[in-house]
Coordinates of C-alpha atoms and ligand atoms in Angstrom, one line a residue:
Chain A
M481 CA 7.9 -24.8 6.2
E482 CA 7.1 -22.7 8.7
K483 CA 8.6 -18.9 8.2
S484 CA 10.8 -17.4 11.2
K485 CA 10.0 -15.2 13.5
I486 CA 10.8 -11.5 13.3
K487 CA 12.7 -9.7 15.9
I488 CA 13.2 -6.4 16.4
D489 CA 16.6 -5.9 18.6
I490 CA 15.4 -3.0 21.0
K491 CA 18.9 -2.3 22.0
N492 CA 20.0 -0.8 18.5
C493 CA 16.3 0.8 17.8
L494 CA 16.4 4.3 17.4
A495 CA 13.0 4.9 17.5
C496 CA 12.2 6.3 13.8
G497 CA 8.5 4.8 13.4
G498 CA 9.1 3.5 10.1
C499 CA 8.4 0.0 10.9
I500 CA 5.2 1.2 12.3
S501 CA 4.4 3.2 9.3
V502 CA 4.0 -0.3 7.4
C503 CA 3.0 -2.7 9.0
L504 CA -0.2 -3.9 7.5
Q505 CA -0.8 -6.0 11.0
D506 CA -0.9 -2.5 13.5
A507 CA 1.6 -5.1 15.1
I508 CA 4.4 -3.0 16.2
Y509 CA 4.0 -0.7 19.2
M510 CA 6.4 1.9 20.7
I511 CA 7.2 1.3 23.9
S512 CA 9.4 3.6 26.0
S513 CA 11.1 4.6 22.3
K514 CA 11.7 1.3 21.3
A515 CA 9.5 -0.5 18.8
N516 CA 7.9 -4.0 20.2
L517 CA 6.3 -6.3 18.4
D518 CA 3.5 -8.2 18.7
D519 CA 4.1 -11.6 17.8
K520 CA 0.7 -12.3 17.8
K521 CA -0.7 -9.6 15.5
C522 CA 3.0 -11.0 12.9
I523 CA 2.0 -12.3 9.8
R524 CA 5.9 -12.5 9.2
C525 CA 5.5 -11.0 5.9
G526 CA 8.9 -8.7 6.5
I527 CA 8.0 -5.1 5.6
C528 CA 9.7 -3.9 8.3
I529 CA 12.6 -6.1 8.0
K530 CA 13.5 -3.9 4.8
T531 CA 11.9 -0.7 6.0
C532 CA 14.8 -0.6 8.4
P533 CA 17.2 2.2 8.2
I534 CA 20.0 1.0 10.8
G535 CA 18.7 -3.2 10.6
A536 CA 17.4 -3.5 13.9
I537 CA 15.1 -6.2 13.0
Q538 CA 16.0 -9.4 12.1
E539 CA 14.2 -12.7 11.4
S540 CA 15.1 -15.0 14.9
K541 CA 16.8 -17.7 13.5
Chain B
M1462 CA -9.9 15.4 33.3
E1463 CA -12.5 16.9 31.1
Y1464 CA -11.0 19.3 28.0
D1465 CA -12.4 20.7 24.7
A1466 CA -9.5 19.2 22.6
I1467 CA -7.1 16.9 23.1
V1468 CA -3.8 16.9 20.9
V1469 CA -1.8 13.4 20.4
G1470 CA 1.9 14.5 19.8
G1471 CA 4.3 17.9 20.9
G1472 CA 6.3 18.2 18.0
P1473 CA 5.4 21.2 15.0
A1474 CA 2.2 20.4 14.2
G1475 CA 0.8 19.5 17.7
S1476 CA 3.1 22.1 19.2
V1477 CA 0.8 25.1 16.3
T1478 CA -3.0 23.2 16.5
A1479 CA -2.8 23.9 20.5
R1480 CA -1.9 27.4 20.3
F1481 CA -4.4 28.4 17.4
A1482 CA -6.8 26.4 19.5
A1483 CA -6.0 27.8 22.8
E1484 CA -6.0 31.6 21.4
S1485 CA -9.6 30.7 20.3
G1486 CA -10.6 30.2 23.5
A1487 CA -10.4 26.3 23.7
K1488 CA -9.1 24.7 27.0
V1489 CA -6.4 22.0 24.8
I1490 CA -3.6 19.6 26.1
I1491 CA -0.7 18.2 24.1
L1492 CA 0.1 14.3 25.3
E1493 CA 3.8 13.6 24.5
R1494 CA 5.8 10.4 25.0
R1495 CA 9.0 12.1 25.2
S1496 CA 10.7 13.1 28.1
E1497 CA 12.2 16.5 26.1
I1498 CA 9.8 18.4 22.9
G1499 CA 11.9 17.6 20.2
I1500 CA 14.5 15.6 21.8
P1501 CA 15.6 13.2 19.3
V1502 CA 15.7 15.8 16.4
L1503 CA 15.0 13.6 13.7
C1504 CA 15.3 16.0 11.1
G1505 CA 17.1 17.3 8.2
E1506 CA 16.5 21.0 9.5
G1507 CA 16.1 22.9 6.4
I1508 CA 13.2 25.7 6.0
S1509 CA 11.5 27.9 3.2
Q1510 CA 11.6 31.2 4.3
R1511 CA 8.0 31.8 3.9
I1512 CA 7.5 31.1 7.5
D1513 CA 9.3 34.4 8.6
N1514 CA 5.6 36.0 7.1
W1515 CA 3.2 33.4 9.5
G1516 CA 4.7 34.5 12.7
M1517 CA 5.2 31.8 14.6
L1518 CA 8.6 31.6 16.0
E1519 CA 9.7 35.1 18.0
G1520 CA 13.8 35.5 18.1
K1521 CA 16.7 33.7 16.3
R1522 CA 17.8 31.2 18.3
W1523 CA 16.2 29.0 16.6
I1524 CA 18.4 29.7 13.1
A1525 CA 21.5 27.9 13.0
S1526 CA 22.4 29.4 9.3
K1527 CA 20.7 31.7 6.8
M1528 CA 20.9 29.1 3.4
D1529 CA 21.8 30.9 0.0
G1530 CA 19.7 28.7 -2.0
A1531 CA 20.3 24.8 -3.3
K1532 CA 23.1 22.9 -5.2
I1533 CA 21.0 19.9 -7.2
F1534 CA 24.0 17.3 -7.9
S1535 CA 23.4 15.0 -11.2
P1536 CA 24.8 11.4 -10.2
D1537 CA 27.9 12.2 -12.6
G1538 CA 28.2 15.8 -10.8
T1539 CA 26.4 18.1 -13.1
M1540 CA 25.2 20.7 -10.5
V1541 CA 21.9 22.6 -10.7
T1542 CA 21.6 26.1 -8.8
L1543 CA 18.8 27.7 -7.3
S1544 CA 20.4 30.9 -5.8
K1545 CA 19.3 33.8 -4.0
E1546 CA 20.2 36.2 -6.4
M1547 CA 18.0 34.6 -9.3
A1548 CA 14.8 34.0 -6.4
G1549 CA 14.0 36.9 -5.2
N1550 CA 16.1 36.6 -2.2
E1551 CA 14.3 34.4 -0.7
T1552 CA 16.0 30.9 -0.2
G1553 CA 15.5 29.0 3.8
Y1554 CA 17.1 28.6 6.6
V1555 CA 18.8 25.6 8.8
V1556 CA 17.2 25.4 11.9
Y1557 CA 18.2 24.0 15.3
R1558 CA 15.2 21.1 15.5
D1559 CA 15.2 21.3 19.3
I1560 CA 15.0 24.9 20.1
F1561 CA 12.4 25.2 17.3
D1562 CA 10.2 22.7 18.1
Q1563 CA 10.5 23.8 22.3
E1564 CA 9.9 27.5 21.0
L1565 CA 6.3 26.5 18.7
A1566 CA 5.7 24.5 22.2
R1567 CA 6.5 27.6 24.4
R1568 CA 4.1 29.5 22.3
A1569 CA 1.4 27.2 22.7
A1570 CA 1.6 26.9 26.8
K1571 CA 1.8 31.2 26.4
A1572 CA -1.8 31.0 24.9
G1573 CA -2.7 28.2 27.7
A1574 CA -2.2 25.2 26.6
D1575 CA -1.6 22.3 28.7
I1576 CA 1.2 20.1 28.2
I1577 CA 2.4 16.6 29.9
L1578 CA 5.4 14.6 28.7
N1579 CA 6.1 10.6 29.0
T1580 CA 3.2 10.0 28.2
E1581 CA 1.7 7.7 25.5
V1582 CA -1.6 7.4 24.6
T1583 CA -2.6 4.0 24.1
E1584 CA -6.2 3.8 23.0
L1585 CA -9.2 5.5 21.5
I1586 CA -12.3 6.0 24.3
K1587 CA -15.3 5.5 22.2
K1588 CA -19.0 5.3 23.7
N1589 CA -21.9 4.4 21.3
G1590 CA -19.3 5.1 17.8
K1591 CA -18.5 8.1 19.4
I1592 CA -14.5 9.1 20.6
T1593 CA -15.0 10.5 23.9
G1594 CA -11.4 10.4 25.3
I1595 CA -8.2 8.9 24.8
K1596 CA -6.4 6.5 27.6
A1597 CA -2.7 6.9 28.2
R1598 CA 0.6 6.1 30.3
E1599 CA 2.2 7.9 32.0
F1600 CA 5.2 6.2 33.4
D1601 CA 3.8 3.5 34.7
E1602 CA 0.2 5.5 35.6
K1603 CA -2.3 4.4 33.5
F1604 CA -5.3 7.9 33.3
E1605 CA -8.4 8.8 30.9
I1606 CA -9.1 11.9 29.6
N1607 CA -12.1 13.4 28.2
A1608 CA -13.0 15.7 25.7
N1609 CA -14.9 16.9 22.5
I1610 CA -12.4 17.1 19.7
I1611 CA -9.3 15.1 19.5
A1612 CA -6.2 15.7 16.7
G1613 CA -3.8 13.2 15.8
A1614 CA -0.6 15.6 15.1
D1615 CA 1.5 11.9 16.4
G1616 CA 4.1 11.9 13.3
V1617 CA 4.2 9.5 11.0
E1618 CA 3.7 6.2 13.4
S1619 CA -0.4 7.9 12.9
K1620 CA -1.7 5.5 15.3
I1621 CA -4.6 7.8 16.3
G1622 CA -6.0 7.9 12.7
K1623 CA -5.6 4.3 12.1
W1624 CA -7.4 3.8 15.5
A1625 CA -10.2 6.4 14.4
G1626 CA -10.8 4.0 11.3
I1627 CA -8.2 5.9 8.9
N1628 CA -6.4 3.9 6.3
T1629 CA -3.4 5.2 7.7
T1630 CA -0.5 2.5 6.9
L1631 CA 1.9 3.7 4.5
K1632 CA 2.9 1.3 1.6
T1633 CA 6.5 1.1 0.7
N1634 CA 6.8 3.2 -2.4
D1635 CA 5.6 5.9 0.2
L1636 CA 8.0 5.7 2.9
E1637 CA 11.5 7.1 2.4
T1638 CA 13.6 5.5 5.2
C1639 CA 16.3 8.0 6.6
A1640 CA 19.7 8.3 8.5
Q1641 CA 21.5 11.3 9.2
Y1642 CA 24.5 12.5 11.0
T1643 CA 25.3 15.6 12.2
L1644 CA 29.4 16.3 11.1
T1645 CA 31.4 18.9 12.9
N1646 CA 35.4 20.2 12.2
V1647 CA 34.5 20.1 8.7
D1648 CA 36.5 21.6 6.4
Y1649 CA 34.5 23.2 4.4
N1650 CA 32.1 26.8 3.5
S1651 CA 29.5 26.6 2.1
D1652 CA 25.4 28.4 2.7
Y1653 CA 23.8 26.4 0.1
C1654 CA 21.9 23.0 0.7
E1655 CA 23.3 20.1 -1.3
F1656 CA 21.4 17.3 -2.8
Y1657 CA 22.7 14.0 -4.6
I1658 CA 20.9 12.5 -6.8
G1659 CA 21.1 8.8 -8.4
K1660 CA 19.9 5.0 -8.0
K1661 CA 23.4 4.8 -7.0
I1662 CA 23.9 7.5 -4.3
S1663 CA 20.3 7.1 -2.7
P1664 CA 17.1 4.7 -4.6
G1665 CA 14.0 7.3 -4.4
G1666 CA 15.8 9.4 -2.7
Y1667 CA 18.9 11.5 -2.1
I1668 CA 21.2 12.5 0.2
W1669 CA 21.7 16.0 1.4
I1670 CA 24.5 18.2 3.4
F1671 CA 22.9 20.8 4.8
P1672 CA 25.2 24.3 6.7
K1673 CA 24.7 24.7 10.0
G1674 CA 27.4 27.2 10.6
E1675 CA 30.3 26.7 12.6
N1676 CA 31.7 24.5 10.2
T1677 CA 28.7 22.0 11.0
F1678 CA 26.8 20.3 9.1
N1679 CA 23.0 18.3 8.6
V1680 CA 24.1 14.9 6.5
G1681 CA 21.9 12.9 5.9
I1682 CA 19.8 10.2 3.0
G1683 CA 16.3 9.4 2.3
V1684 CA 15.5 5.9 0.1
L1685 CA 12.2 5.0 -0.5
A1686 CA 11.6 2.3 1.5
S1687 CA 10.1 -0.1 -1.3
L1688 CA 13.8 0.1 -3.0
S1689 CA 15.4 -0.1 0.4
D1690 CA 16.6 -3.3 2.3
S1691 CA 17.7 -3.9 5.5
R1692 CA 20.2 -1.4 7.0
L1693 CA 20.7 -0.2 3.2
P1694 CA 20.3 4.2 3.8
L1695 CA 22.9 3.7 6.6
K1696 CA 25.2 1.9 4.6
L1697 CA 24.9 3.9 1.6
L1698 CA 25.2 7.0 3.7
N1699 CA 29.0 6.2 5.7
K1700 CA 30.0 5.1 1.5
F1701 CA 28.7 8.6 0.9
I1702 CA 30.7 10.4 3.3
N1703 CA 33.6 8.1 3.3
D1704 CA 34.1 8.4 -0.5
N1705 CA 34.6 12.3 -0.2
P1706 CA 37.2 13.4 1.2
I1707 CA 35.9 16.3 3.2
L1708 CA 33.1 15.2 5.3
K1709 CA 35.9 11.7 5.8
K1710 CA 37.6 14.0 8.3
G1711 CA 34.6 15.8 10.1
E1712 CA 33.8 13.4 13.4
P1713 CA 29.9 13.1 14.3
I1714 CA 28.6 14.9 17.1
R1715 CA 24.7 13.2 16.1
F1716 CA 23.2 10.1 14.8
L1717 CA 20.2 9.4 14.3
A1718 CA 17.2 6.9 12.0
G1719 CA 14.1 8.8 10.8
A1720 CA 11.3 8.1 8.9
V1721 CA 9.5 10.2 6.6
P1722 CA 6.2 9.9 5.1
V1723 CA 5.6 10.5 0.7
S1724 CA 2.4 9.5 -0.1
K1725 CA -0.4 11.0 -1.6
P1726 CA -2.6 12.8 1.2
I1727 CA -5.3 10.6 2.9
E1728 CA -8.7 11.6 4.7
T1729 CA -8.1 13.9 7.5
V1730 CA -11.4 14.0 9.6
K1731 CA -13.5 11.7 10.8
D1732 CA -16.0 12.6 13.2
N1733 CA -14.3 14.9 15.9
L1734 CA -10.7 14.0 15.3
L1735 CA -8.8 15.2 12.9
L1736 CA -4.8 14.6 11.7
V1737 CA -2.7 17.2 11.4
G1738 CA 1.6 17.5 10.3
D1739 CA 3.1 14.0 9.5
A1740 CA 0.3 12.1 10.9
A1741 CA -1.7 13.7 7.8
R1742 CA 0.5 12.6 5.1
H1743 CA 1.3 16.1 4.9
A1744 CA 4.9 16.4 3.9
D1745 CA 6.3 17.1 0.5
P1746 CA 5.9 14.1 -2.0
I1747 CA 9.1 15.4 -3.5
T1748 CA 11.1 16.6 -0.5
G1749 CA 10.1 15.2 2.4
G1750 CA 10.0 18.4 3.6
G1751 CA 7.5 18.7 6.4
L1752 CA 7.5 21.2 8.8
T1753 CA 6.3 24.2 6.5
T1754 CA 3.1 22.2 6.2
S1755 CA 3.0 21.0 9.7
L1756 CA 2.6 24.7 11.1
E1757 CA 0.3 26.2 8.3
G1758 CA -1.9 23.0 8.3
G1759 CA -1.4 23.3 12.5
K1760 CA -2.8 27.2 12.3
I1761 CA -5.8 25.9 10.3
A1762 CA -6.8 23.0 13.0
G1763 CA -6.4 24.7 15.6
E1764 CA -8.2 27.9 14.6
T1765 CA -11.5 25.1 13.3
I1766 CA -11.1 23.7 16.9
G1767 CA -11.8 27.2 18.2
K1768 CA -14.6 27.8 15.9
S1769 CA -16.0 24.5 17.0
V1770 CA -15.8 24.8 20.5
E1771 CA -17.4 28.6 20.3
K1772 CA -19.8 26.8 18.3
Q1773 CA -20.2 24.4 20.4
S1774 CA -20.4 21.8 17.5
F1775 CA -18.0 18.6 17.6
D1776 CA -19.5 16.7 14.1
K1777 CA -17.6 15.8 10.7
E1778 CA -19.2 18.7 9.3
T1779 CA -17.5 21.4 11.7
L1780 CA -14.2 20.2 11.4
S1781 CA -14.2 19.2 7.4
S1782 CA -13.9 23.1 7.4
Y1783 CA -10.1 22.1 8.3
E1784 CA -9.7 19.7 5.3
T1785 CA -11.1 22.4 2.9
R1786 CA -8.7 24.7 4.3
W1787 CA -5.9 22.7 4.1
K1788 CA -6.5 22.1 0.6
E1789 CA -6.7 25.6 -0.6
A1790 CA -3.7 26.0 0.8
F1791 CA -1.2 23.1 0.2
G1792 CA -3.0 20.1 -1.3
T1793 CA -2.5 20.9 -4.9
K1794 CA 0.7 21.4 -4.5
L1795 CA 1.1 17.8 -2.5
I1796 CA -1.0 15.8 -5.1
R1797 CA 1.4 17.6 -8.3
D1798 CA 4.4 17.1 -6.1
Y1799 CA 3.0 13.0 -5.7
I1800 CA 3.1 12.5 -9.7
V1801 CA 6.5 14.3 -9.9
K1802 CA 7.9 11.9 -7.3
E1803 CA 6.4 9.3 -9.3
I1804 CA 7.7 10.5 -12.8
M1805 CA 11.0 10.8 -11.3
L1806 CA 11.3 7.7 -10.2
D1807 CA 11.1 6.1 -14.2
F1808 CA 14.3 8.2 -14.7
D1809 CA 17.6 6.4 -14.8
D1810 CA 20.9 7.9 -14.1
K1811 CA 21.6 9.1 -17.6
T1812 CA 18.1 10.5 -17.9
L1813 CA 18.9 12.6 -14.5
N1814 CA 22.2 13.6 -16.1
M1815 CA 20.2 14.7 -19.0
L1816 CA 17.6 16.9 -16.9
A1817 CA 20.8 18.7 -15.0
D1818 CA 22.6 19.5 -17.8
S1819 CA 19.7 21.1 -19.8
L1820 CA 18.8 23.0 -16.4
K1821 CA 23.1 23.9 -15.5
D1822 CA 23.6 27.5 -16.5
Y1823 CA 18.5 28.3 -16.1
K1824 CA 18.0 30.9 -14.5
F1825 CA 15.3 29.9 -12.0
E1826 CA 11.9 32.6 -11.2
E1827 CA 12.2 31.5 -7.2
F1828 CA 13.6 28.9 -4.6
S1829 CA 11.2 26.5 -4.5
T1830 CA 10.3 22.7 -6.0
L1831 CA 7.7 24.3 -8.7
S1832 CA 10.3 26.7 -10.1
L1833 CA 11.9 23.2 -10.5
V1834 CA 9.4 21.6 -12.2
K1835 CA 8.4 24.0 -14.2
A1836 CA 11.5 24.3 -15.6
L1837 CA 11.6 20.8 -16.2
V1838 CA 8.3 21.0 -17.9
I1839 CA 9.7 24.1 -20.2
K1840 CA 12.8 22.2 -21.6
H1841 CA 11.0 18.8 -21.8
P1842 CA 7.4 18.8 -22.6
T1843 CA 7.4 15.6 -24.0
L1844 CA 9.2 14.0 -21.4
L1845 CA 7.0 15.5 -18.7
M1846 CA 3.9 15.8 -20.3
K1847 CA 2.1 14.6 -17.4
L1848 CA 2.9 17.7 -15.7
T1849 CA 1.7 19.8 -18.3
P1850 CA -1.8 20.4 -17.6
L1851 CA -0.6 20.5 -13.5
L1852 CA 1.5 23.1 -13.9
K1853 CA -1.6 24.9 -15.6
L1854 CA 1.5 26.9 -18.0
T1855 CA 0.3 29.1 -20.4
D1856 CA 1.4 29.6 -24.3
K1857 CA 3.0 32.2 -23.4
S1858 CA 5.1 31.2 -20.1
L1859 CA 6.1 27.7 -22.5
K1860 CA 6.6 30.0 -25.8
K1861 CA 9.1 32.4 -23.9
A1862 CA 11.8 29.2 -23.0
Ligands
FAD575 C1 15.4 12.4 9.0 C2 14.5 13.6 8.4 C3 14.9 14.3 8.0 C4 13.6 15.2 8.0 N1 14.9 16.6 7.3 C5 13.6 17.3 6.7 C6 14.1 18.7 6.1 O1 15.2 19.2 5.9 N2 12.9 19.9 6.6 C7 11.2 19.7 6.5 O2 11.0 20.3 6.6 N3 10.9 18.5 7.1 C8 12.0 17.8 7.5 N4 11.8 16.3 7.9 C9 9.9 15.8 8.2 C10 9.6 16.5 9.7 O3 10.4 16.4 10.0 C11 8.4 16.5 10.0 O4 7.4 16.2 8.5 C12 7.9 16.9 11.4 O5 8.3 16.5 11.8 C13 6.6 16.6 11.4 O6 5.9 17.6 12.5 P1 4.9 17.0 12.8 O7 4.7 17.1 14.2 O8 3.5 16.5 12.2 O9 5.6 15.3 13.8 P2 6.9 14.5 14.6 O10 7.7 16.2 14.2 O11 7.2 13.3 14.1 O12 6.1 15.0 16.1 C14 5.4 13.2 16.6 C15 5.4 13.6 18.3 O13 3.8 13.1 18.5 C16 4.4 12.2 19.5 N5 3.8 10.6 19.6 C17 3.6 10.2 18.7 N6 3.1 8.8 19.2 C18 2.7 9.5 20.3 C19 1.4 8.5 20.8 N7 0.8 7.6 20.6 N8 1.3 9.6 22.2 C20 2.1 10.3 22.5 N9 2.9 11.5 21.5 C21 3.7 10.5 20.9 C22 6.2 12.1 19.2 O14 7.0 11.5 19.9 C23 6.2 13.2 18.3 O15 7.1 14.1 19.1 C24 12.4 14.8 7.8 C25 12.2 14.3 8.3 C26 12.7 13.2 8.8 C27 13.3 11.2 9.6

């Protein structure tokens, strides 16, 4: 079964950069103080989801 | 545009690097993507009073309060105190991080550094394998700047290092994921910085309460990312505040999310590029404090850049004196504290209570994590056996206990 896509809810992101520092694929970039995920690079490992202190990163259903 | 050196990031490490590079004659520019230096504040705002000796900050506007010491609470509430009376009077400050960062930037500007805001560095320019500059974007405008040296002072994200080929990716057990409130109207009088530890309170990290004066406190949490889960820091911090009748009545005037590296130090020089501050993983692995090392490391980086501009030599050999010097200044401490962090992670709440109980009346030599670690080794030599050689404790000091 294909893993579901990961989505960063940019309206909740507070730009701490934690997800960027642990991303194995260098798939997350800060743009205008919001973390943005490059879905083409993302391997859906989910590390960023667990790292977000405020829960702004989720699997998209 | 041409510069001797480009500093990416206008945090404490970047500003201090730029200042000392400019003071030693280099033409330098700071590129910062934020629209105001120091804002948003992502910090507990505690710093050792050792900075008084370094002459890097003028005046007192950046000081919110002077702390009288630290109190550490184990899971069952046993308190260990490091007070200024015991510690030769030198403790620390709680600062206004926004004013603190702006003061450091002001000193960089005064020394001749240029600063551009709203500017995100997006790429390194490489020619024949050599880094010759950066690509950046200021609002919608893209431009390039050439320089002989690049300093990555870009904080926890540390993309500049990554693009240069340094492995800056953090493992989840080397990152604290944080949430923090500034609470006001808190009916509490304390000049102590308080730390609360325990697996239930904050797995692999701690909750802090730092006094800022005027019934205002910086209250935050760091959870080790490998033990965390989506939103867990926020949930645990909210619970801690709601369970505390005094904090609960306070009102928030600031909320933030944050991330601090708590890893071993990494390679910090690659050809004509160097890393400084959080980007270099210079924050302390036990406390997550990174301000003092950003200042110390920034000064060494700036002086090294100055020397290499003077000699017009921009290779790894010239810049590596930066790495040698920061290792001398605080490299051993970072490695030692990393090992302590790993040992502490194995302790369950019962052990933490036992350790706190054994230190509750201890008279510490000084206000530092080292004196705390020393005390633990002296009291529990077998439990902390791995640490004894690192501390270079003499038989004499062990017997004295
Ligand atoms: C919640 C929390 C609490 C903390 N509490 C304390 C404490 O009490 N005491 C202490 O000593 N330390 C504390 N720290 C650690 C401390 O904040 C850091 O060690 C310190 O900020 C490191 O400074 P720096 O200059 O290396 O990085 P930063 O202050 O993070 O500055 C990096 C700068 O680079 C900019 N930047 C990043 N990428 C780019 C790019 N591509 N282009 C342009 N600009 C870029 C960023 O916008 C930022 O301004 C805490 C950290 C957190 C998150």
